[in-house]
mmCIF file of C-alpha atoms in Angstrom:
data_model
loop_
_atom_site.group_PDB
_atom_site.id
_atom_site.type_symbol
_atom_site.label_atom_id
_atom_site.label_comp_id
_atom_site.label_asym_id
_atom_site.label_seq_id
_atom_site.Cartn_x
_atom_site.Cartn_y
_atom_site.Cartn_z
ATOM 1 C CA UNK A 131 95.808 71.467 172.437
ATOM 2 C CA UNK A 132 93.939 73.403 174.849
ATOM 3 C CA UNK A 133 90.139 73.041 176.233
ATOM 4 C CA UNK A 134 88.555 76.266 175.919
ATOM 5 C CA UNK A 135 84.960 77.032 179.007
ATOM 6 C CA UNK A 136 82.859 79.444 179.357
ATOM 7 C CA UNK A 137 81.624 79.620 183.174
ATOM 8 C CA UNK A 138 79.351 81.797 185.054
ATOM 9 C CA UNK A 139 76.257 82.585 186.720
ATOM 10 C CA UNK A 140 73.424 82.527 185.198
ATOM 11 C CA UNK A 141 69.943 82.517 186.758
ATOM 12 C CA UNK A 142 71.319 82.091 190.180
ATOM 13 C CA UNK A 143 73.469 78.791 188.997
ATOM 14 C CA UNK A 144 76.829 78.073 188.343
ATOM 15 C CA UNK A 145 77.287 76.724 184.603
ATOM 16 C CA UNK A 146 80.340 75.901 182.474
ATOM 17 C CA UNK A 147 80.330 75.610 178.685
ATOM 18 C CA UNK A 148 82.851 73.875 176.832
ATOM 19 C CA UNK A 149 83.509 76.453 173.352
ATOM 20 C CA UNK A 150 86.593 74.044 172.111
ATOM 21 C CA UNK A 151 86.989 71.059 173.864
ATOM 22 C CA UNK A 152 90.157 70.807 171.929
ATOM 23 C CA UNK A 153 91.832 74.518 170.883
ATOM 24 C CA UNK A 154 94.863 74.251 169.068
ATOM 25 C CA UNK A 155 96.492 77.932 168.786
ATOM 26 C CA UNK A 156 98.483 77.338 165.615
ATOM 27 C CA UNK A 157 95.069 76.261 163.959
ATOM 28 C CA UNK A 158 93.225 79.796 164.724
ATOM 29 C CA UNK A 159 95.724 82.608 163.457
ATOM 30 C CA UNK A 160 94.942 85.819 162.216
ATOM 31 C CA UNK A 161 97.900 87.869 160.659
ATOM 32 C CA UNK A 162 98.985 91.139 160.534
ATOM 33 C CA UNK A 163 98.533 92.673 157.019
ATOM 34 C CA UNK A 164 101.304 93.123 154.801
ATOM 35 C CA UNK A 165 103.496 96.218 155.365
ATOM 36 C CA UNK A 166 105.443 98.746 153.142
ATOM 37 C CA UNK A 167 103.369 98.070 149.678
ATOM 38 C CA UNK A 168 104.856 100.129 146.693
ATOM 39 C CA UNK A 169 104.731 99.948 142.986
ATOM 40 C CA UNK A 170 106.958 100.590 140.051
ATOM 41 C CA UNK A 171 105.484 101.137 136.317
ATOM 42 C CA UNK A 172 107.522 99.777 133.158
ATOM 43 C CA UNK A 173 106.321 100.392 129.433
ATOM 44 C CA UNK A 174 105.578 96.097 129.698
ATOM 45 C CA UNK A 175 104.585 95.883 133.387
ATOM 46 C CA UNK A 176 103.884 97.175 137.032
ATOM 47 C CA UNK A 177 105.387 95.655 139.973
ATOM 48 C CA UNK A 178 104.321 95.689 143.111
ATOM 49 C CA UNK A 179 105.865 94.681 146.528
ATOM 50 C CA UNK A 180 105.400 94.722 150.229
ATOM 51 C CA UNK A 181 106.835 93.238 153.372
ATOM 52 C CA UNK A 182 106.130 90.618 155.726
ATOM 53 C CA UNK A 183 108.399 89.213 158.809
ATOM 54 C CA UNK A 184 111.299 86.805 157.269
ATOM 55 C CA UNK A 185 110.284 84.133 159.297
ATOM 56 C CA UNK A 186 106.589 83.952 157.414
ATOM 57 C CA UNK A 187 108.001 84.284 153.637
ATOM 58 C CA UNK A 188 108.004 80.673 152.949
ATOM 59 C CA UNK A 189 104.231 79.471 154.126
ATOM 60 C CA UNK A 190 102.202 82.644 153.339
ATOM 61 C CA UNK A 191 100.116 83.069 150.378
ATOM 62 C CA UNK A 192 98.414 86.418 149.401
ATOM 63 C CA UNK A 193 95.429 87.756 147.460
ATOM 64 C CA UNK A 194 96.085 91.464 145.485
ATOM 65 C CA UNK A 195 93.035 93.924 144.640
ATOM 66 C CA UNK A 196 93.270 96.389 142.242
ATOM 67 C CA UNK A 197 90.845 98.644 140.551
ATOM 68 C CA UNK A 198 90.668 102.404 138.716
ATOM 69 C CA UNK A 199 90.926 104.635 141.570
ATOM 70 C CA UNK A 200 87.689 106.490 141.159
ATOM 71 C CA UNK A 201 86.175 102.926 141.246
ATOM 72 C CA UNK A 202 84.538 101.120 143.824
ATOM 73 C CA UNK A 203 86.340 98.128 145.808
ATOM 74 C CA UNK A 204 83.061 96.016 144.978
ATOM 75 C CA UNK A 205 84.449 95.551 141.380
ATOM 76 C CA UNK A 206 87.725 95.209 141.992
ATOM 77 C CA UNK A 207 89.726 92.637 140.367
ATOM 78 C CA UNK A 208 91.704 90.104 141.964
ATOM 79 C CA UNK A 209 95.187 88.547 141.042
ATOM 80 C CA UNK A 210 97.008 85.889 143.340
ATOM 81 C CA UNK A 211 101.211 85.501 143.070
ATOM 82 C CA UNK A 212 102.329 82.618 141.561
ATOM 83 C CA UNK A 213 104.966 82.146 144.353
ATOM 84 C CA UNK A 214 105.386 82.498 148.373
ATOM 85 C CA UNK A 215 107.604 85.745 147.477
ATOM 86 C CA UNK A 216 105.877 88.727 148.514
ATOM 87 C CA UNK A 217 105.500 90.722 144.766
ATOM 88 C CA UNK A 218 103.506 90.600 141.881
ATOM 89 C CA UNK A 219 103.684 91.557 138.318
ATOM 90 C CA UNK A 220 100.346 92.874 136.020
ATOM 91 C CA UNK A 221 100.802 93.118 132.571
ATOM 92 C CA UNK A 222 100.747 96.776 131.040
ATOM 93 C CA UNK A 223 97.781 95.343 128.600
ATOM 94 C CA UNK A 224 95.651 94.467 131.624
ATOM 95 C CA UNK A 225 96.576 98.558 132.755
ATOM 96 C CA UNK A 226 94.203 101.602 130.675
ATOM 97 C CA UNK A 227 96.537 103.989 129.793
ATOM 98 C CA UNK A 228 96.363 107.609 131.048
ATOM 99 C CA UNK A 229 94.407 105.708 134.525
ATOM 100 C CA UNK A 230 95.584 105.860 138.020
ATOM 101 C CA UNK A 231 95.089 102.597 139.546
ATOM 102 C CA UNK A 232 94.889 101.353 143.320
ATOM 103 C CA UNK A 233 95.657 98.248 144.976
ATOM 104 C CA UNK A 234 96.335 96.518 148.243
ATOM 105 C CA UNK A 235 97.067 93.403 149.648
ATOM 106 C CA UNK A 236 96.382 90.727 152.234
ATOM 107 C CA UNK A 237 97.887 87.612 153.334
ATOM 108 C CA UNK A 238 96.887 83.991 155.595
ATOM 109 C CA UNK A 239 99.031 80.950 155.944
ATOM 110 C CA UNK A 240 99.578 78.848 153.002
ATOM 111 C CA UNK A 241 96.827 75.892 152.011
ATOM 112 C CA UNK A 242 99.875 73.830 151.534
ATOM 113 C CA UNK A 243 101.083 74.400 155.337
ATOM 114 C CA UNK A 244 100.072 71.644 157.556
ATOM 115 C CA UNK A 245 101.386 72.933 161.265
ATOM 116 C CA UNK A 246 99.535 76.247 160.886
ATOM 117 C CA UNK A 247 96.027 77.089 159.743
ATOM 118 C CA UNK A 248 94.784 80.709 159.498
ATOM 119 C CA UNK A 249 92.088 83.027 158.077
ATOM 120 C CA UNK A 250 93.143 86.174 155.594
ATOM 121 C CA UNK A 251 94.224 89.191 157.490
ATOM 122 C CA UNK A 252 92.904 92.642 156.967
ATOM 123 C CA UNK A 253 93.716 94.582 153.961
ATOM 124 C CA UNK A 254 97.150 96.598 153.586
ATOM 125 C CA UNK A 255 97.739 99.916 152.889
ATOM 126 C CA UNK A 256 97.488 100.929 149.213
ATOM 127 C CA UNK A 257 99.738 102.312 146.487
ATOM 128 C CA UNK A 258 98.975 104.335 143.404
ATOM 129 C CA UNK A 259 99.849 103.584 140.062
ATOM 130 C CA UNK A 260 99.824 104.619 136.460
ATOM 131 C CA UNK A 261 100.775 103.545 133.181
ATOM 132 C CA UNK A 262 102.149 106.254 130.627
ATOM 133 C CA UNK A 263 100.341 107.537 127.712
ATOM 134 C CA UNK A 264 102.044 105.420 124.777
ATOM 135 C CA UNK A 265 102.528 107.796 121.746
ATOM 136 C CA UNK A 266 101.921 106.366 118.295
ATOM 137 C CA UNK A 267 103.125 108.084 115.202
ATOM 138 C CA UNK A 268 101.301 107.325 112.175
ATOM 139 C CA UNK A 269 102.353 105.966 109.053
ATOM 140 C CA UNK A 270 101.332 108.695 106.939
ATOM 141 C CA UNK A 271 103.426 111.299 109.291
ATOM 142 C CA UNK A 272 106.880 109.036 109.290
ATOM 143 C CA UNK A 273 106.680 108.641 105.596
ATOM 144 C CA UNK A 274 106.074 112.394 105.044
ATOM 145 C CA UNK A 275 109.212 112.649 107.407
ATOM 146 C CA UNK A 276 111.369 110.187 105.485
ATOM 147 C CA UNK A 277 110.246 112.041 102.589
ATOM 148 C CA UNK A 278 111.502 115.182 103.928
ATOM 149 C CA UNK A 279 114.704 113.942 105.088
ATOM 150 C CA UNK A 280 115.444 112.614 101.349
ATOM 151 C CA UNK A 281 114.657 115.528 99.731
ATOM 152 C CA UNK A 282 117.021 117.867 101.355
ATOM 153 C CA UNK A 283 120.106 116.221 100.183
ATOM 154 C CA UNK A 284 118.617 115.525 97.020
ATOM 155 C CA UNK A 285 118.106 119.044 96.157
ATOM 156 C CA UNK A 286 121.336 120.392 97.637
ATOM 157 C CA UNK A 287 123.108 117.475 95.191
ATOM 158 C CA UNK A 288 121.364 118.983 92.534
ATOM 159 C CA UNK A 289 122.040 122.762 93.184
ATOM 160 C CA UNK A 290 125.955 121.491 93.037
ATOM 161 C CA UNK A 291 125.341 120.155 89.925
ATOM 162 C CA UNK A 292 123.795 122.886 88.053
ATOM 163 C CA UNK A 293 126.712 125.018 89.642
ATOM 164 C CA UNK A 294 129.010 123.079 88.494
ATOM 165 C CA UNK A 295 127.739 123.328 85.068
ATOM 166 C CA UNK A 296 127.417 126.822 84.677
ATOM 167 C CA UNK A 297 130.815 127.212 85.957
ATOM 168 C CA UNK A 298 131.798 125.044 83.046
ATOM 169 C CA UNK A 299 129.138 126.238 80.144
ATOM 170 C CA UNK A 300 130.924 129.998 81.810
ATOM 171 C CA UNK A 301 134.634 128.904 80.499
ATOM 172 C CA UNK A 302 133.164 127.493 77.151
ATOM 173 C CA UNK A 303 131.561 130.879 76.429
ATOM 174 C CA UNK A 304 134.875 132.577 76.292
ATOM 175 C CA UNK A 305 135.570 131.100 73.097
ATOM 176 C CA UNK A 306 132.754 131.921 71.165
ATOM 177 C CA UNK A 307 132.764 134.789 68.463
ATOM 178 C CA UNK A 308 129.921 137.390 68.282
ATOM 179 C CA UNK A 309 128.218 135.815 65.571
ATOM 180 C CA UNK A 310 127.237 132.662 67.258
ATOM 181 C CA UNK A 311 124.354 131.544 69.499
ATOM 182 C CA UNK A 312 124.475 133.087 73.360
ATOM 183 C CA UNK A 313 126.026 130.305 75.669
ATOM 184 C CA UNK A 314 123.350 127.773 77.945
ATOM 185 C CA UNK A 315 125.155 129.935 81.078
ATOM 186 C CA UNK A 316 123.242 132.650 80.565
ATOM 187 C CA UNK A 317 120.341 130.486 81.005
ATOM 188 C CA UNK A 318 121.730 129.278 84.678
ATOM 189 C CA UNK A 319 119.878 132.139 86.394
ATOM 190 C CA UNK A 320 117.011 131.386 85.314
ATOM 191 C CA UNK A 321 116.773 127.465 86.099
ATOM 192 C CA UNK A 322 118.209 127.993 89.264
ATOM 193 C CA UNK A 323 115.387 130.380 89.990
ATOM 194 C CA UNK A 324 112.896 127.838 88.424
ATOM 195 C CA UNK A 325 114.534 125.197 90.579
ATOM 196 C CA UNK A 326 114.348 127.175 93.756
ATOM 197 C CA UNK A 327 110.663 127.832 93.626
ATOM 198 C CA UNK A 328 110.379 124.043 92.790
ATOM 199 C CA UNK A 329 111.968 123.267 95.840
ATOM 200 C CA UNK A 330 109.765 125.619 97.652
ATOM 201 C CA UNK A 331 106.530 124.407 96.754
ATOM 202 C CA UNK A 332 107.281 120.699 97.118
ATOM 203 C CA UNK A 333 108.450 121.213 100.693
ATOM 204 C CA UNK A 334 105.493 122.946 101.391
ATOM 205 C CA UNK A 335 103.581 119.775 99.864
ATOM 206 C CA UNK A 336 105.240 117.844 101.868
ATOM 207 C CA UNK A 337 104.183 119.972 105.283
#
């Protein structure tokens, strides 16, 4: 260690003034901040990362802030990483959706480091974030859709069908004599009419 004086004049005598009588550098160390902070948003999560020198990764320890941007660093919130790697995950519930968000960083050497002692350095430089506007479809609109989606095949089934009959009821009608009853295709116009506007108004229900 080192023995740190203070000496000078003072009222016309010399003086000296022991500060530390035993200064030990690696005790007192005051860091750089972290450098090169981004972010990344997920639908689950937001990362964030920075950079410090290799040769500190293993015995730093850091301390995030983050807040709404429009808010005031006083009510910040703070989150500390779980590990001596220099990111941090929050978890998209802990994030207001539609918000832009700020945070920085800071660092010191690690409580669990014995050679070095240090105090927190100054804040990073921060990074913007945002989590996306989830989009929620209701259950009323996805059953009007499934609804929708059933009904068109339905109906076209059932268009074939009545075709398909009249086609038939067409051939039988070619037998009968004039004295009997006017064959069920003459009818097909007007049920496929009927039908039509059935169709019609029940997709317009459905709207």
């Amino acid at each position: 260690g080192y023995r740190v004086s203070l000496q000078g004049n003072f009222f016309g005598h010399n003086h000296t003034y022991i500060i530390f009588p035993e200064y030990n550098p690696r005790k007192h160390i005051k860091l750089d901040p972290p450098l090169k902070i981004q972010s990344n948003v997920t639908a689950s999560k937001c990362q964030i990362w920075w950079s410090v020198p290799w040769y500190l990764v293993e015995i730093l320890q850091y301390e995030l802030q983050y807040k709404e941007y429009s808010m005031s660093w006083e009510i910040a919130l703070n989150k500390t990483p779980p590990s001596s790697l220099p990111h941090i995950e929050i978890e998209a519930a802990e994030l207001h959706s539609g918000i832009a968000y700020i945070a920085r960083v800071r660092c010191k050497i690690s409580e669990n480091e014995d050679s070095y002692h240090s105090q927190w350095s100054e804040w990073s430089q921060t990074t913007v974030f945002q989590r996306a506007g989830v989009q929620i479809i209701s259950g009323k609109i996805l059953n009007t859709r499934t609804m929708q989606f059933l009904f068109i095949p339905l109906s076209f089934g059932t268009l074939l069908y009545l075709f398909w009959n009249c086609k038939l009821s067409s051939r039988y009608c070619c037998f009968l004599t004039s004295g009997q009853k006017a064959s069920p295709a003459l009818t097909f116009p007007r049920q496929l009419l009927s039908f039509s506007h059935s169709i019609i108004f029940t997709m317009g229900i459905l709207r």
